[in-house]
Amino acid sequence: MASIEKTLTDFRKHCTGAVSRRLLIHESSQWSPIVLSGLDFLENAHTYDQLRYNVEEDPPFLFNSDDVNAPDLEQIVKSVVSLLEAQGYPTESVSVSLVDLTGDCCDYGEYQSLERRYPASTVKLFWLVALYGYYEADILQPDVGLPIGDEALMTHYSNNGASSRVLDLITQTQSGDNLDEANLLNWIEARNTINDYFALAGYSDINIAHKTFPIPDLNMTERTGRDLQFADRAQKEAGKAIEGRNYLTTFALARLLYEIETGQAISAEYSDRIKQHLHHSTDPAVWQYEDNNAIEGFFGEYLPPDVRLYTKLGFTFDDGRQEAAIISSPDGKTKFILVVFANDSVYSDVNSKVFPEVAEYVYNQMQLRSSKFDNK
């Protein structure tokens, strides 16, 4: 385990490659004039000290519990991988992070948790945290520049139109037609400030600067114009296809959820607000009547109806399923973070029950674990 712990320590170190970019903020806090003026605001933008996410300390994730009688998190994760393999699912494209939030927090188990994976809509959790960070820094004003309800639309309902508007507001960029070289470089610099925001706080191996598609509000079924220029340029410069799209690690999402759960993400008040957006009922009497619910085919489907579930999921037909959640028993004695990325189209089968089965297994094991600790 020592080598894994060293890898995680190295992984948490600050990024240095992109953090010298300047944050471009328009002197007006109103968004509508920026939209109307197109890219003109870039020429008159003020330069600020680089804004960054507020938590820079490493999360206290530890390998192996001191109690040998309790289920070990590493073994639980290995059993999850075995469950997938037993059903014929590929596991080379899978990453898992598991964090025990009870007791002497936090025991940690993982499988390929440092691998870069396409995060689909789970990336929106980072955008929400950054939005609140800009509110807290008084760079943006709540309810100014965004339609009322966009925060919930983006996070709870995973609406790509709302997500597009949030990313535009944070980075002061817009989707649109192709740009000439000079304007494109300015546009890319501004869009990449969302990466810098978290990189300066020690988040490494993440790219969260690309929008999620389709965006019906903009009549965009896929990346076009400057969004496509951005992706093509990044891919060409790096020589790797993954650089032209978003990527995250399950470790990074587990860290962010830990900071949200412990009230550190921006502030205790904003952390609680984030959890409210992430909350979904696991009661079939509730979720079965919701359009596009976040339960069927994902973690919550086989969990007890009174479990507390705070989750952000992702799904594409080409890139499988992704989910990041805080899961708690009604009495709070069992509480953990579970993040699973399964980036293969075989996981995209709409009838798949593998994520519900994984969450059910982990929940039962974590309940057994908490009960043994209670009886010590």
CSV table of C-alpha atoms in Angstrom, one decimal:
chain,number,residue,atom,x,y,z
A,1,MET,CA,0.0,0.0,0.0
A,2,ALA,CA,2.9,2.3,0.5
A,3,SER,CA,3.5,2.8,-3.2
A,4,ILE,CA,-0.2,3.7,-3.7
A,5,GLU,CA,-0.1,6.2,-0.9
A,6,LYS,CA,3.0,7.8,-2.4
A,7,THR,CA,1.3,8.0,-5.8
A,8,LEU,CA,-1.7,9.7,-4.2
A,9,THR,CA,0.6,12.1,-2.4
A,10,ASP,CA,2.4,13.0,-5.6
A,11,PHE,CA,-1.0,13.2,-7.4
A,12,ARG,CA,-2.2,15.9,-4.9
A,13,LYS,CA,0.7,18.3,-5.5
A,14,HIS,CA,-0.1,21.5,-7.2
A,15,CYS,CA,-0.3,21.7,-11.0
A,16,THR,CA,2.2,24.1,-12.5
A,17,GLY,CA,1.6,23.9,-16.2
A,18,ALA,CA,-1.4,26.1,-16.6
A,19,VAL,CA,-1.7,28.2,-13.5
A,20,SER,CA,0.1,31.3,-14.9
A,21,ARG,CA,-2.9,32.2,-17.0
A,22,ARG,CA,-4.7,35.5,-16.0
A,23,LEU,CA,-8.2,35.6,-14.8
A,24,LEU,CA,-10.2,38.0,-17.1
A,25,ILE,CA,-13.2,39.6,-15.5
A,26,HIS,CA,-15.3,42.3,-17.0
A,27,GLU,CA,-15.7,45.4,-14.9
A,28,SER,CA,-19.4,45.1,-14.9
A,29,SER,CA,-21.1,42.4,-12.9
A,30,GLN,CA,-24.0,42.3,-15.3
A,31,TRP,CA,-23.9,39.5,-17.7
A,32,SER,CA,-26.3,40.7,-20.4
A,33,PRO,CA,-24.0,43.5,-21.6
A,34,ILE,CA,-21.2,41.0,-22.0
A,35,VAL,CA,-23.4,38.8,-24.1
A,36,LEU,CA,-24.4,41.7,-26.3
A,37,SER,CA,-20.9,42.9,-26.8
A,38,GLY,CA,-19.6,39.5,-27.9
A,39,LEU,CA,-15.8,39.3,-27.4
A,40,ASP,CA,-15.3,43.0,-26.9
A,41,PHE,CA,-15.0,42.6,-23.1
A,42,LEU,CA,-11.8,40.7,-23.5
A,43,GLU,CA,-10.0,43.7,-24.8
A,44,ASN,CA,-11.0,45.8,-21.8
A,45,ALA,CA,-10.8,43.1,-19.1
A,46,HIS,CA,-9.2,43.9,-15.8
A,47,THR,CA,-6.4,41.5,-14.5
A,48,TYR,CA,-7.0,40.2,-11.0
A,49,ASP,CA,-4.8,38.1,-8.7
A,50,GLN,CA,-5.7,34.6,-9.7
A,51,LEU,CA,-8.8,33.4,-7.9
A,52,ARG,CA,-8.6,29.9,-6.6
A,53,TYR,CA,-10.8,27.3,-4.8
A,54,ASN,CA,-10.4,27.7,-1.1
A,55,VAL,CA,-9.4,24.3,0.1
A,56,GLU,CA,-5.7,23.5,-0.5
A,57,GLU,CA,-5.1,20.8,2.1
A,58,ASP,CA,-4.9,17.1,1.2
A,59,PRO,CA,-7.9,15.2,2.3
A,60,PRO,CA,-7.2,12.8,5.2
A,61,PHE,CA,-7.8,9.6,3.1
A,62,LEU,CA,-6.1,6.6,4.7
A,63,PHE,CA,-5.7,3.0,3.6
A,64,ASN,CA,-6.8,0.1,5.9
A,65,SER,CA,-8.8,0.2,9.0
A,66,ASP,CA,-7.3,-0.5,12.4
A,67,ASP,CA,-10.1,-3.0,13.1
A,68,VAL,CA,-9.3,-6.2,11.2
A,69,ASN,CA,-12.9,-7.5,12.0
A,70,ALA,CA,-14.6,-4.8,10.0
A,71,PRO,CA,-14.8,-5.1,6.2
A,72,ASP,CA,-11.8,-3.5,4.7
A,73,LEU,CA,-12.4,-0.8,2.1
A,74,GLU,CA,-9.8,-2.1,-0.3
A,75,GLN,CA,-11.5,-5.5,-0.2
A,76,ILE,CA,-14.9,-4.0,-0.7
A,77,VAL,CA,-13.6,-2.3,-3.9
A,78,LYS,CA,-11.9,-5.4,-5.1
A,79,SER,CA,-15.2,-7.3,-4.7
A,80,VAL,CA,-16.9,-4.6,-6.7
A,81,VAL,CA,-14.5,-5.1,-9.5
A,82,SER,CA,-15.0,-8.9,-9.2
A,83,LEU,CA,-18.8,-8.3,-9.4
A,84,LEU,CA,-18.3,-6.5,-12.7
A,85,GLU,CA,-16.0,-9.2,-14.1
A,86,ALA,CA,-18.4,-12.0,-13.1
A,87,GLN,CA,-21.1,-10.3,-15.3
A,88,GLY,CA,-18.8,-10.0,-18.2
A,89,TYR,CA,-18.2,-6.3,-17.9
A,90,PRO,CA,-14.8,-4.9,-18.9
A,91,THR,CA,-12.9,-3.4,-15.9
A,92,GLU,CA,-9.9,-1.8,-17.6
A,93,SER,CA,-12.1,1.3,-18.2
A,94,VAL,CA,-13.4,1.4,-14.7
A,95,SER,CA,-12.3,3.5,-11.7
A,96,VAL,CA,-13.6,3.4,-8.2
A,97,SER,CA,-13.1,5.6,-5.1
A,98,LEU,CA,-14.7,4.7,-1.7
A,99,VAL,CA,-14.4,6.9,1.4
A,100,ASP,CA,-15.7,6.0,4.9
A,101,LEU,CA,-17.0,9.2,6.4
A,102,THR,CA,-17.7,7.7,9.9
A,103,GLY,CA,-15.4,7.1,12.8
A,104,ASP,CA,-11.9,8.4,12.5
A,105,CYS,CA,-12.5,9.8,9.0
A,106,CYS,CA,-11.4,8.8,6.5
A,107,ASP,CA,-10.5,5.3,5.4
A,108,TYR,CA,-10.1,5.0,1.7
A,109,GLY,CA,-10.3,2.3,-0.9
A,110,GLU,CA,-9.7,2.6,-4.6
A,111,TYR,CA,-9.3,1.0,-8.0
A,112,GLN,CA,-7.5,2.9,-10.7
A,113,SER,CA,-8.7,6.1,-9.0
A,114,LEU,CA,-5.9,8.2,-10.6
A,115,GLU,CA,-6.8,7.4,-14.2
A,116,ARG,CA,-8.1,10.2,-16.4
A,117,ARG,CA,-11.7,9.3,-17.4
A,118,TYR,CA,-14.4,11.2,-19.3
A,119,PRO,CA,-16.7,12.5,-16.6
A,120,ALA,CA,-19.8,13.3,-18.6
A,121,SER,CA,-22.2,15.4,-16.5
A,122,THR,CA,-20.4,14.8,-13.1
A,123,VAL,CA,-18.2,17.7,-14.2
A,124,LYS,CA,-21.1,20.0,-13.4
A,125,LEU,CA,-20.4,19.6,-9.7
A,126,PHE,CA,-17.1,21.4,-10.2
A,127,TRP,CA,-18.9,24.2,-12.1
A,128,LEU,CA,-21.4,24.7,-9.3
A,129,VAL,CA,-18.6,24.9,-6.7
A,130,ALA,CA,-16.7,27.4,-8.8
A,131,LEU,CA,-19.9,29.5,-9.3
A,132,TYR,CA,-20.3,29.8,-5.5
A,133,GLY,CA,-16.7,30.6,-5.1
A,134,TYR,CA,-17.1,33.5,-7.5
A,135,TYR,CA,-20.1,34.6,-5.5
A,136,GLU,CA,-18.2,34.4,-2.3
A,137,ALA,CA,-15.3,36.4,-3.8
A,138,ASP,CA,-17.9,39.1,-4.8
A,139,ILE,CA,-16.7,38.8,-8.5
A,140,LEU,CA,-20.2,37.6,-9.5
A,141,GLN,CA,-23.5,38.4,-7.9
A,142,PRO,CA,-26.1,35.8,-7.1
A,143,ASP,CA,-29.2,36.1,-9.3
A,144,VAL,CA,-27.4,38.4,-11.6
A,145,GLY,CA,-26.5,37.1,-15.1
A,146,LEU,CA,-28.2,33.7,-14.6
A,147,PRO,CA,-31.9,32.8,-15.0
A,148,ILE,CA,-33.5,31.9,-11.6
A,149,GLY,CA,-33.3,28.2,-11.2
A,150,ASP,CA,-30.2,27.5,-13.4
A,151,GLU,CA,-28.2,26.2,-10.4
A,152,ALA,CA,-30.9,23.5,-9.8
A,153,LEU,CA,-31.4,22.8,-13.5
A,154,MET,CA,-27.7,22.2,-13.9
A,155,THR,CA,-27.0,20.1,-10.8
A,156,HIS,CA,-30.2,18.4,-9.9
A,157,TYR,CA,-31.7,17.9,-13.4
A,158,SER,CA,-28.4,18.0,-15.3
A,159,ASN,CA,-29.7,20.4,-17.9
A,160,ASN,CA,-27.1,21.2,-20.5
A,161,GLY,CA,-28.6,24.6,-21.4
A,162,ALA,CA,-28.3,25.8,-17.8
A,163,SER,CA,-24.8,24.3,-17.5
A,164,SER,CA,-23.7,26.2,-20.6
A,165,ARG,CA,-24.9,29.4,-19.1
A,166,VAL,CA,-23.1,28.8,-15.8
A,167,LEU,CA,-19.8,27.9,-17.6
A,168,ASP,CA,-20.1,31.0,-19.8
A,169,LEU,CA,-20.7,33.2,-16.7
A,170,ILE,CA,-17.8,31.8,-14.7
A,171,THR,CA,-15.3,32.1,-17.6
A,172,GLN,CA,-16.8,35.1,-19.3
A,173,THR,CA,-16.8,33.2,-22.6
A,174,GLN,CA,-19.5,32.4,-25.1
A,175,SER,CA,-20.0,29.6,-27.7
A,176,GLY,CA,-20.3,30.8,-31.2
A,177,ASP,CA,-18.7,30.9,-34.7
A,178,ASN,CA,-15.0,30.3,-35.4
A,179,LEU,CA,-12.5,33.0,-34.1
A,180,ASP,CA,-9.4,34.3,-35.7
A,181,GLU,CA,-6.1,33.4,-34.0
A,182,ALA,CA,-5.8,36.3,-31.6
A,183,ASN,CA,-9.4,36.2,-30.4
A,184,LEU,CA,-9.3,32.4,-30.1
A,185,LEU,CA,-6.2,32.6,-27.9
A,186,ASN,CA,-7.9,35.1,-25.6
A,187,TRP,CA,-11.1,33.0,-25.6
A,188,ILE,CA,-9.1,29.8,-24.6
A,189,GLU,CA,-7.3,31.7,-21.9
A,190,ALA,CA,-10.5,32.9,-20.4
A,191,ARG,CA,-12.2,29.5,-20.7
A,192,ASN,CA,-9.2,27.7,-19.0
A,193,THR,CA,-9.6,29.9,-15.9
A,194,ILE,CA,-12.0,27.2,-14.7
A,195,ASN,CA,-9.1,24.7,-14.7
A,196,ASP,CA,-6.8,27.1,-13.0
A,197,TYR,CA,-9.3,27.7,-10.3
A,198,PHE,CA,-9.0,24.2,-9.0
A,199,ALA,CA,-5.4,23.5,-10.1
A,200,LEU,CA,-4.2,26.3,-7.8
A,201,ALA,CA,-5.8,24.4,-4.9
A,202,GLY,CA,-3.9,21.2,-5.7
A,203,TYR,CA,-6.4,19.5,-8.0
A,204,SER,CA,-4.3,17.7,-10.6
A,205,ASP,CA,-5.1,15.8,-13.8
A,206,ILE,CA,-8.5,17.4,-14.4
A,207,ASN,CA,-9.8,19.2,-17.4
A,208,ILE,CA,-13.3,20.7,-16.9
A,209,ALA,CA,-13.3,23.5,-19.5
A,210,HIS,CA,-15.4,21.9,-22.2
A,211,LYS,CA,-19.2,22.1,-22.3
A,212,THR,CA,-21.5,19.1,-22.3
A,213,PHE,CA,-23.7,18.4,-25.3
A,214,PRO,CA,-26.3,18.6,-26.8
A,215,ILE,CA,-27.4,22.1,-25.9
A,216,PRO,CA,-30.8,22.6,-27.4
A,217,ASP,CA,-30.9,26.2,-26.2
A,218,LEU,CA,-28.1,27.0,-28.6
A,219,ASN,CA,-29.2,24.6,-31.3
A,220,MET,CA,-25.9,22.8,-30.8
A,221,THR,CA,-26.1,19.0,-31.0
A,222,GLU,CA,-22.3,18.8,-30.8
A,223,ARG,CA,-19.2,21.0,-30.5
A,224,THR,CA,-18.9,23.5,-33.3
A,225,GLY,CA,-17.3,26.9,-33.9
A,226,ARG,CA,-14.9,28.1,-31.2
A,227,ASP,CA,-15.7,25.2,-28.9
A,228,LEU,CA,-14.5,22.8,-31.6
A,229,GLN,CA,-11.5,25.0,-32.3
A,230,PHE,CA,-10.6,24.8,-28.6
A,231,ALA,CA,-10.9,21.0,-28.5
A,232,ASP,CA,-9.0,20.5,-31.8
A,233,ARG,CA,-6.2,22.8,-30.7
A,234,ALA,CA,-5.8,21.2,-27.3
A,235,GLN,CA,-5.7,17.7,-28.8
A,236,LYS,CA,-3.2,18.7,-31.5
A,237,GLU,CA,-0.9,20.5,-29.1
A,238,ALA,CA,-0.8,17.5,-26.7
A,239,GLY,CA,-0.9,14.8,-29.3
A,240,LYS,CA,-3.5,13.0,-27.2
A,241,ALA,CA,-7.2,12.7,-28.0
A,242,ILE,CA,-8.2,12.9,-24.3
A,243,GLU,CA,-6.8,16.5,-24.1
A,244,GLY,CA,-9.6,17.7,-26.4
A,245,ARG,CA,-12.3,16.8,-23.9
A,246,ASN,CA,-13.1,16.9,-20.2
A,247,TYR,CA,-11.5,14.4,-17.9
A,248,LEU,CA,-11.5,13.8,-14.2
A,249,THR,CA,-10.4,11.1,-11.8
A,250,THR,CA,-12.6,9.4,-9.2
A,251,PHE,CA,-10.1,10.6,-6.6
A,252,ALA,CA,-10.7,14.2,-7.5
A,253,LEU,CA,-14.5,13.8,-7.3
A,254,ALA,CA,-14.1,11.9,-4.0
A,255,ARG,CA,-12.0,14.8,-2.6
A,256,LEU,CA,-14.6,17.4,-3.7
A,257,LEU,CA,-17.5,15.5,-2.2
A,258,TYR,CA,-15.5,15.1,1.0
A,259,GLU,CA,-15.0,18.9,1.1
A,260,ILE,CA,-18.7,19.4,0.5
A,261,GLU,CA,-19.7,17.0,3.2
A,262,THR,CA,-17.4,18.6,5.7
A,263,GLY,CA,-18.6,22.1,4.9
A,264,GLN,CA,-15.3,23.2,3.5
A,265,ALA,CA,-16.3,23.8,-0.2
A,266,ILE,CA,-16.4,27.6,-0.3
A,267,SER,CA,-18.3,27.8,3.0
A,268,ALA,CA,-20.5,25.8,5.3
A,269,GLU,CA,-23.5,27.6,3.9
A,270,TYR,CA,-22.6,27.0,0.2
A,271,SER,CA,-21.6,23.4,1.0
A,272,ASP,CA,-25.1,22.8,2.4
A,273,ARG,CA,-26.7,24.5,-0.6
A,274,ILE,CA,-24.7,22.2,-2.9
A,275,LYS,CA,-26.0,19.1,-1.0
A,276,GLN,CA,-29.6,20.4,-1.4
A,277,HIS,CA,-29.1,20.4,-5.2
A,278,LEU,CA,-27.6,16.9,-5.1
A,279,HIS,CA,-30.3,15.3,-3.0
A,280,HIS,CA,-32.5,12.7,-4.6
A,281,SER,CA,-35.1,10.5,-3.0
A,282,THR,CA,-34.6,6.7,-3.2
A,283,ASP,CA,-38.2,6.1,-2.4
A,284,PRO,CA,-39.8,4.4,-5.5
A,285,ALA,CA,-43.1,6.1,-4.6
A,286,VAL,CA,-41.3,9.4,-5.4
A,287,TRP,CA,-38.7,8.8,-8.1
A,288,GLN,CA,-40.7,6.4,-10.3
A,289,TYR,CA,-43.0,9.4,-11.1
A,290,GLU,CA,-40.2,11.8,-11.9
A,291,ASP,CA,-39.2,12.4,-15.6
A,292,ASN,CA,-35.5,11.7,-16.2
A,293,ASN,CA,-35.0,10.7,-12.6
A,294,ALA,CA,-31.4,10.2,-11.3
A,295,ILE,CA,-32.3,6.9,-9.7
A,296,GLU,CA,-33.2,4.2,-12.2
A,297,GLY,CA,-30.1,2.4,-13.5
A,298,PHE,CA,-27.9,4.2,-11.0
A,299,PHE,CA,-26.8,4.0,-7.4
A,300,GLY,CA,-30.2,4.8,-5.8
A,301,GLU,CA,-32.4,2.2,-7.4
A,302,TYR,CA,-31.7,-0.7,-5.1
A,303,LEU,CA,-31.0,1.3,-1.9
A,304,PRO,CA,-33.5,1.4,0.9
A,305,PRO,CA,-36.2,4.1,0.4
A,306,ASP,CA,-35.2,6.0,3.5
A,307,VAL,CA,-31.5,6.3,2.6
A,308,ARG,CA,-30.1,9.8,2.2
A,309,LEU,CA,-28.6,10.1,-1.3
A,310,TYR,CA,-26.7,13.1,-2.6
A,311,THR,CA,-25.6,12.3,-6.1
A,312,LYS,CA,-24.4,13.6,-9.5
A,313,LEU,CA,-24.4,11.2,-12.4
A,314,GLY,CA,-23.2,11.1,-15.9
A,315,PHE,CA,-24.3,9.0,-18.9
A,316,THR,CA,-23.5,8.9,-22.6
A,317,PHE,CA,-24.1,6.2,-25.2
A,318,ASP,CA,-20.4,6.1,-26.1
A,319,ASP,CA,-18.8,6.6,-22.7
A,320,GLY,CA,-20.9,4.5,-20.3
A,321,ARG,CA,-22.0,5.6,-16.8
A,322,GLN,CA,-20.4,7.8,-14.1
A,323,GLU,CA,-21.7,8.6,-10.7
A,324,ALA,CA,-20.4,10.4,-7.6
A,325,ALA,CA,-22.4,10.3,-4.4
A,326,ILE,CA,-22.6,10.7,-0.7
A,327,ILE,CA,-24.7,7.9,0.8
A,328,SER,CA,-26.0,7.8,4.4
A,329,SER,CA,-28.2,5.5,6.4
A,330,PRO,CA,-31.2,7.2,8.0
A,331,ASP,CA,-29.5,7.3,11.4
A,332,GLY,CA,-26.2,8.6,9.9
A,333,LYS,CA,-24.2,5.7,11.5
A,334,THR,CA,-23.3,4.5,8.0
A,335,LYS,CA,-22.0,7.3,5.7
A,336,PHE,CA,-19.6,7.1,2.8
A,337,ILE,CA,-18.6,8.5,-0.6
A,338,LEU,CA,-18.8,6.3,-3.6
A,339,VAL,CA,-17.5,7.3,-7.0
A,340,VAL,CA,-17.6,5.0,-10.0
A,341,PHE,CA,-16.6,5.7,-13.6
A,342,ALA,CA,-17.3,3.0,-16.1
A,343,ASN,CA,-16.1,4.4,-19.4
A,344,ASP,CA,-17.2,1.8,-22.0
A,345,SER,CA,-20.2,1.8,-24.2
A,346,VAL,CA,-21.3,-1.6,-22.8
A,347,TYR,CA,-22.2,0.2,-19.6
A,348,SER,CA,-24.5,2.4,-21.6
A,349,ASP,CA,-27.2,-0.3,-22.0
A,350,VAL,CA,-30.3,1.4,-20.7
A,351,ASN,CA,-31.4,-1.8,-19.0
A,352,SER,CA,-28.2,-2.3,-17.1
A,353,LYS,CA,-28.6,-2.7,-13.3
A,354,VAL,CA,-24.9,-2.9,-12.6
A,355,PHE,CA,-24.6,0.5,-10.8
A,356,PRO,CA,-27.6,-0.3,-8.6
A,357,GLU,CA,-26.0,-3.7,-7.7
A,358,VAL,CA,-22.7,-2.1,-7.0
A,359,ALA,CA,-24.2,0.6,-4.7
A,360,GLU,CA,-26.4,-2.0,-2.9
A,361,TYR,CA,-23.4,-4.3,-2.2
A,362,VAL,CA,-21.3,-1.4,-1.0
A,363,TYR,CA,-24.1,-0.1,1.2
A,364,ASN,CA,-24.6,-3.5,2.9
A,365,GLN,CA,-20.8,-3.9,3.4
A,366,MET,CA,-20.5,-0.4,4.9
A,367,GLN,CA,-23.5,-1.1,7.2
A,368,LEU,CA,-21.7,-4.2,8.4
A,369,ARG,CA,-18.6,-2.2,8.9
A,370,SER,CA,-20.3,0.5,11.0
A,371,SER,CA,-22.1,-2.1,13.1
A,372,LYS,CA,-18.8,-3.8,14.0
A,373,PHE,CA,-17.2,-0.5,14.9
A,374,ASP,CA,-20.3,0.3,17.1
A,375,ASN,CA,-19.8,-2.9,19.0
A,376,LYS,CA,-16.1,-2.4,19.7
